[in-house]
């Protein structure tokens, strides 16, 4: 391979023009690695045997490298070709045909833009007060980025957090705030006024009974969120809003109307600034949001907040979605959460550890609709679903130690015994220290008295020596006791932490088993019909216990939460590892696809940049080759692909999960629907002994057209959603087949498709070689040299087929959520008719009306819904032929363009002379720039530098064994205890001789052995 680095213009003078020929010299000391078409040299190809985390790390880094050089080369080629074209369009065309050049540039730009649009959504959901936002802040690495001080408001707003690719300092933190549309706000206000009317009517009939009082409270509770919103945004109380009615309320604050449907952008250089500026849009902070200077809180009309920051967990397209709280009473918020589920690759449910451990609380971590959506989308397994137990640091040690498992834990019993022993020892040593201090005081006093007495010098000296020796002994004993006290305190701190850790771990195990048991029951329906899926749906569930409070304390070296000596014990690193791991499959699929596309771009520009090696004495031309050899072979290949695409589409259609399901649905669902409608009148429809719901609760469900309504009675929340109940009758019948077909069987057709593509491709290459051999055998050498590069085009075609098949299941995620609204539209008129029934006996009459409608129309409704769902699904299936045809076009055009470049290399260009020195200089600069960039690209693909890149291989869970790590505070306390601040360092100075040995003992500079030497 020739590396072009030196171009020497040789100018020949002719009568009417100057012709410049280019002489190419091969350098002998070129330092940059030569570009290579040998794909196996690249690290992202050779890493296939590495563990999954390192493999993906290398691939994702290599992808960033390829994108960087793609953009660099596009800028270079466009800039220089513009100048070449200004000199001579024909010369530019001969250098690289415009159509092929523009196609290469367009492909590069498409790769870059498609990569920037790539996102892997991980939803973070949880009940209000679960600590969800605190967990998010810990994962992101910013303690107070998202507001956590107002649970009602922060729950209301969906927040998406993505990686910020903007390198400008002033745009280090970006935020986009999207306001609700006027239509959304109007619909909410209409519901509010309808509920007020219902409440007022009921109040007139209220007889003071407890049941009626509970029903009235339900209505008031349903009214409260919107009433608060009206008060916050429009500064109106309920009676004022009633008088103004809908339009009057909307027009009472024009500033709010001006904000509806708009997007506000905020850019900052510091995390504290972006947190402060976006806070008013996410919590109840009052701010100036208007031209007039009116101040009010904005969160009630915020639809979503998109935040862009630099955080390791967000790299490579990962997006964390802070979903509104599960079980939210406001339907518009719930719809925001439900609408996001279909986009999620993984779901993280946050639940307080204390609540999850309560035996009286059912493990109900998500809405039934969310659970069904995950099953239909093939995401209801441990790789896509995780329960995050929050606030595990909040534990009642006494209560934990009273539990049977704690009493049966031998290790824990041993720790408690050691703790009691250390406490006893500490008390005993404290008493000893107190006694020694008293002895020392007496000795000091004795020395002072001796000094004042009139004794002969010999007696004085002997007595003082004895007293001094006794005081030295006492000080040494005090030092020993102080050290023992310090050790006992340190041991108690460690024991307290270890006991707390053991209690937390015991609770974690208990909760994990409860969640696992519940998960197994829910997952069972997916494997009853397909036992072969047990490997995927194995009943296991990912549970990550965490403490964000302990995590941030670990960042402070001074003091930590007991039981959490290092960050790994807080569970946050393990949770981050789960998030990154849950996104790995989709990220690797993306990176494999884009590296293959980049490889094709690399090969093309590399081939174009190589020196021409023209064949001598050949009669074949590019035109004759394309017309007589290539065109026929490409047409045959396209025809063979079309035939196979037809058979592939037939195989896909066979796997439609709704095929032949109509009879099953119509035989089971109508009667179940009648039973469900009958159950609407009861608090627990499945319990025949259940109490009936109150008249007002029933009416609230009617007024919401069977949509979501949350009732509260005796601190217990009860969620009603009639239309979801009916839709689940259908889904329960088809969910196993739907999941199996769309998420497993159809995508697996890619394996057979790849084999068929190999066959068609090999046949094309064999025919091409045969035809070339007949016309110009010398071309076969270059064709053989380019075989691996041509294979890249085939790989890209294979990957496109795989994506097309997966897109069928991805598109299906948009269809099943529409079933609820379709069923609701069928029931809408009957709900309105039921609301018109008033007066005595209205409750029973309404029930009977709905029951009669179900008995007479449920079969028709299910048939309609089934046909509509099948039509929507088939519509998605029918997009496949067009996508497959595009793949044929892509493969054929890619082959055509690459083979054309090969011909340019070996057959040459019709124009070999250029017309000016300036043009020659531009061509020289183009060649040098391209080859230099290719050399750098090659070097980085061969030996990537992974410094600064995120390796997802982190700790998977909280360590099983406790390993204590001393804090700075413990070290400081130990030092202080050892020095013993109560010791009087000036005590010796009271004596006449100011004994330096004693001062040394007091200062801690002399050990016991040295003291003995002094005494001797």
mmCIF file of C-alpha atoms in Angstrom, residues 144-263:
data_model
loop_
_atom_site.group_PDB
_atom_site.id
_atom_site.type_symbol
_atom_site.label_atom_id
_atom_site.label_comp_id
_atom_site.label_asym_id
_atom_site.label_seq_id
_atom_site.Cartn_x
_atom_site.Cartn_y
_atom_site.Cartn_z
ATOM 1 C CA UNK A 144 -29.115 18.781 45.365
ATOM 2 C CA UNK A 145 -29.556 18.963 41.613
ATOM 3 C CA UNK A 146 -33.212 17.883 41.449
ATOM 4 C CA UNK A 147 -35.470 19.371 44.147
ATOM 5 C CA UNK A 148 -36.616 17.011 46.880
ATOM 6 C CA UNK A 149 -38.165 19.445 49.342
ATOM 7 C CA UNK A 150 -41.685 19.407 47.900
ATOM 8 C CA UNK A 151 -43.013 15.917 47.303
ATOM 9 C CA UNK A 152 -46.298 17.021 45.742
ATOM 10 C CA UNK A 153 -44.637 19.240 43.165
ATOM 11 C CA UNK A 154 -41.607 17.147 42.354
ATOM 12 C CA UNK A 155 -43.895 14.176 41.813
ATOM 13 C CA UNK A 156 -45.992 16.173 39.364
ATOM 14 C CA UNK A 157 -43.302 16.893 36.793
ATOM 15 C CA UNK A 158 -41.682 14.328 34.537
ATOM 16 C CA UNK A 159 -37.967 15.006 34.293
ATOM 17 C CA UNK A 160 -35.629 13.486 31.713
ATOM 18 C CA UNK A 161 -31.905 13.708 32.408
ATOM 19 C CA UNK A 162 -29.569 13.190 29.436
ATOM 20 C CA UNK A 163 -25.862 13.566 28.792
ATOM 21 C CA UNK A 164 -24.794 17.043 27.740
ATOM 22 C CA UNK A 165 -22.607 16.941 24.636
ATOM 23 C CA UNK A 166 -22.185 20.729 24.524
ATOM 24 C CA UNK A 167 -18.569 21.552 25.361
ATOM 25 C CA UNK A 168 -19.090 25.299 25.849
ATOM 26 C CA UNK A 169 -18.456 26.355 29.445
ATOM 27 C CA UNK A 170 -21.563 28.519 29.660
ATOM 28 C CA UNK A 171 -23.678 25.558 28.461
ATOM 29 C CA UNK A 172 -22.254 22.979 30.880
ATOM 30 C CA UNK A 173 -25.741 22.555 32.385
ATOM 31 C CA UNK A 174 -28.783 22.952 30.146
ATOM 32 C CA UNK A 175 -32.483 22.698 30.888
ATOM 33 C CA UNK A 176 -35.578 22.736 28.649
ATOM 34 C CA UNK A 177 -38.896 23.364 30.407
ATOM 35 C CA UNK A 178 -41.999 22.387 28.404
ATOM 36 C CA UNK A 179 -45.323 23.861 29.494
ATOM 37 C CA UNK A 180 -48.633 22.056 29.149
ATOM 38 C CA UNK A 181 -50.847 22.848 26.197
ATOM 39 C CA UNK A 182 -53.968 24.938 26.627
ATOM 40 C CA UNK A 183 -56.041 21.886 25.651
ATOM 41 C CA UNK A 184 -54.607 19.849 28.543
ATOM 42 C CA UNK A 185 -55.282 22.587 31.084
ATOM 43 C CA UNK A 186 -58.792 23.174 29.729
ATOM 44 C CA UNK A 187 -59.658 19.463 30.010
ATOM 45 C CA UNK A 188 -58.468 19.422 33.609
ATOM 46 C CA UNK A 189 -60.563 22.462 34.512
ATOM 47 C CA UNK A 190 -63.633 20.935 32.854
ATOM 48 C CA UNK A 191 -63.228 17.855 35.015
ATOM 49 C CA UNK A 192 -62.877 20.096 38.068
ATOM 50 C CA UNK A 193 -66.127 21.931 37.444
ATOM 51 C CA UNK A 194 -67.956 18.648 36.773
ATOM 52 C CA UNK A 195 -66.718 17.273 40.115
ATOM 53 C CA UNK A 196 -67.825 20.447 41.907
ATOM 54 C CA UNK A 197 -71.297 20.019 40.486
ATOM 55 C CA UNK A 198 -71.399 16.404 41.635
ATOM 56 C CA UNK A 199 -70.187 17.348 45.118
ATOM 57 C CA UNK A 200 -72.740 20.125 45.493
ATOM 58 C CA UNK A 201 -75.549 17.793 44.463
ATOM 59 C CA UNK A 202 -74.405 15.181 46.940
ATOM 60 C CA UNK A 203 -74.054 17.674 49.780
ATOM 61 C CA UNK A 204 -77.734 18.494 49.426
ATOM 62 C CA UNK A 205 -78.557 14.795 49.960
ATOM 63 C CA UNK A 206 -75.936 14.176 52.676
ATOM 64 C CA UNK A 207 -77.604 12.507 55.659
ATOM 65 C CA UNK A 208 -74.592 12.694 57.963
ATOM 66 C CA UNK A 209 -73.763 8.978 57.830
ATOM 67 C CA UNK A 210 -70.163 7.804 58.054
ATOM 68 C CA UNK A 211 -70.444 6.182 54.631
ATOM 69 C CA UNK A 212 -71.680 9.408 53.051
ATOM 70 C CA UNK A 213 -68.978 11.350 54.853
ATOM 71 C CA UNK A 214 -66.300 9.053 53.403
ATOM 72 C CA UNK A 215 -67.761 9.494 49.935
ATOM 73 C CA UNK A 216 -67.793 13.259 50.316
ATOM 74 C CA UNK A 217 -64.166 13.189 51.384
ATOM 75 C CA UNK A 218 -63.351 11.179 48.253
ATOM 76 C CA UNK A 219 -64.826 13.923 46.108
ATOM 77 C CA UNK A 220 -63.002 16.635 48.048
ATOM 78 C CA UNK A 221 -59.766 14.727 47.673
ATOM 79 C CA UNK A 222 -60.279 14.459 43.925
ATOM 80 C CA UNK A 223 -60.944 18.204 43.770
ATOM 81 C CA UNK A 224 -57.981 19.273 45.872
ATOM 82 C CA UNK A 225 -55.080 19.015 43.341
ATOM 83 C CA UNK A 226 -56.893 21.126 40.750
ATOM 84 C CA UNK A 227 -58.192 23.529 43.402
ATOM 85 C CA UNK A 228 -54.602 24.032 44.569
ATOM 86 C CA UNK A 229 -53.508 24.536 40.984
ATOM 87 C CA UNK A 230 -56.182 27.228 40.472
ATOM 88 C CA UNK A 231 -55.142 28.921 43.699
ATOM 89 C CA UNK A 232 -51.443 28.856 42.764
ATOM 90 C CA UNK A 233 -51.764 29.953 39.132
ATOM 91 C CA UNK A 234 -54.814 32.196 39.185
ATOM 92 C CA UNK A 235 -54.952 33.259 42.855
ATOM 93 C CA UNK A 236 -58.589 32.174 43.035
ATOM 94 C CA UNK A 237 -60.440 30.307 45.735
ATOM 95 C CA UNK A 238 -62.981 27.644 44.853
ATOM 96 C CA UNK A 239 -66.036 29.900 45.165
ATOM 97 C CA UNK A 240 -64.371 32.555 43.003
ATOM 98 C CA UNK A 241 -63.517 29.952 40.360
ATOM 99 C CA UNK A 242 -67.123 28.693 40.370
ATOM 100 C CA UNK A 243 -68.403 32.194 39.724
ATOM 101 C CA UNK A 244 -65.933 32.865 36.905
ATOM 102 C CA UNK A 245 -66.438 29.447 35.282
ATOM 103 C CA UNK A 246 -63.987 27.942 32.776
ATOM 104 C CA UNK A 247 -63.196 30.852 30.459
ATOM 105 C CA UNK A 248 -63.183 33.317 33.311
ATOM 106 C CA UNK A 249 -60.587 31.295 35.211
ATOM 107 C CA UNK A 250 -58.354 30.952 32.148
ATOM 108 C CA UNK A 251 -58.536 34.656 31.359
ATOM 109 C CA UNK A 252 -57.886 35.734 34.941
ATOM 110 C CA UNK A 253 -54.128 35.344 34.423
ATOM 111 C CA UNK A 254 -53.082 36.106 30.811
ATOM 112 C CA UNK A 255 -49.456 35.458 31.764
ATOM 113 C CA UNK A 256 -50.270 31.779 32.316
ATOM 114 C CA UNK A 257 -52.003 31.547 28.932
ATOM 115 C CA UNK A 258 -48.939 33.045 27.247
ATOM 116 C CA UNK A 259 -46.747 30.302 28.718
ATOM 117 C CA UNK A 260 -48.957 27.380 27.691
ATOM 118 C CA UNK A 261 -47.500 25.323 24.852
ATOM 119 C CA UNK A 262 -44.090 27.027 25.014
ATOM 120 C CA UNK A 263 -40.573 25.809 25.875
#
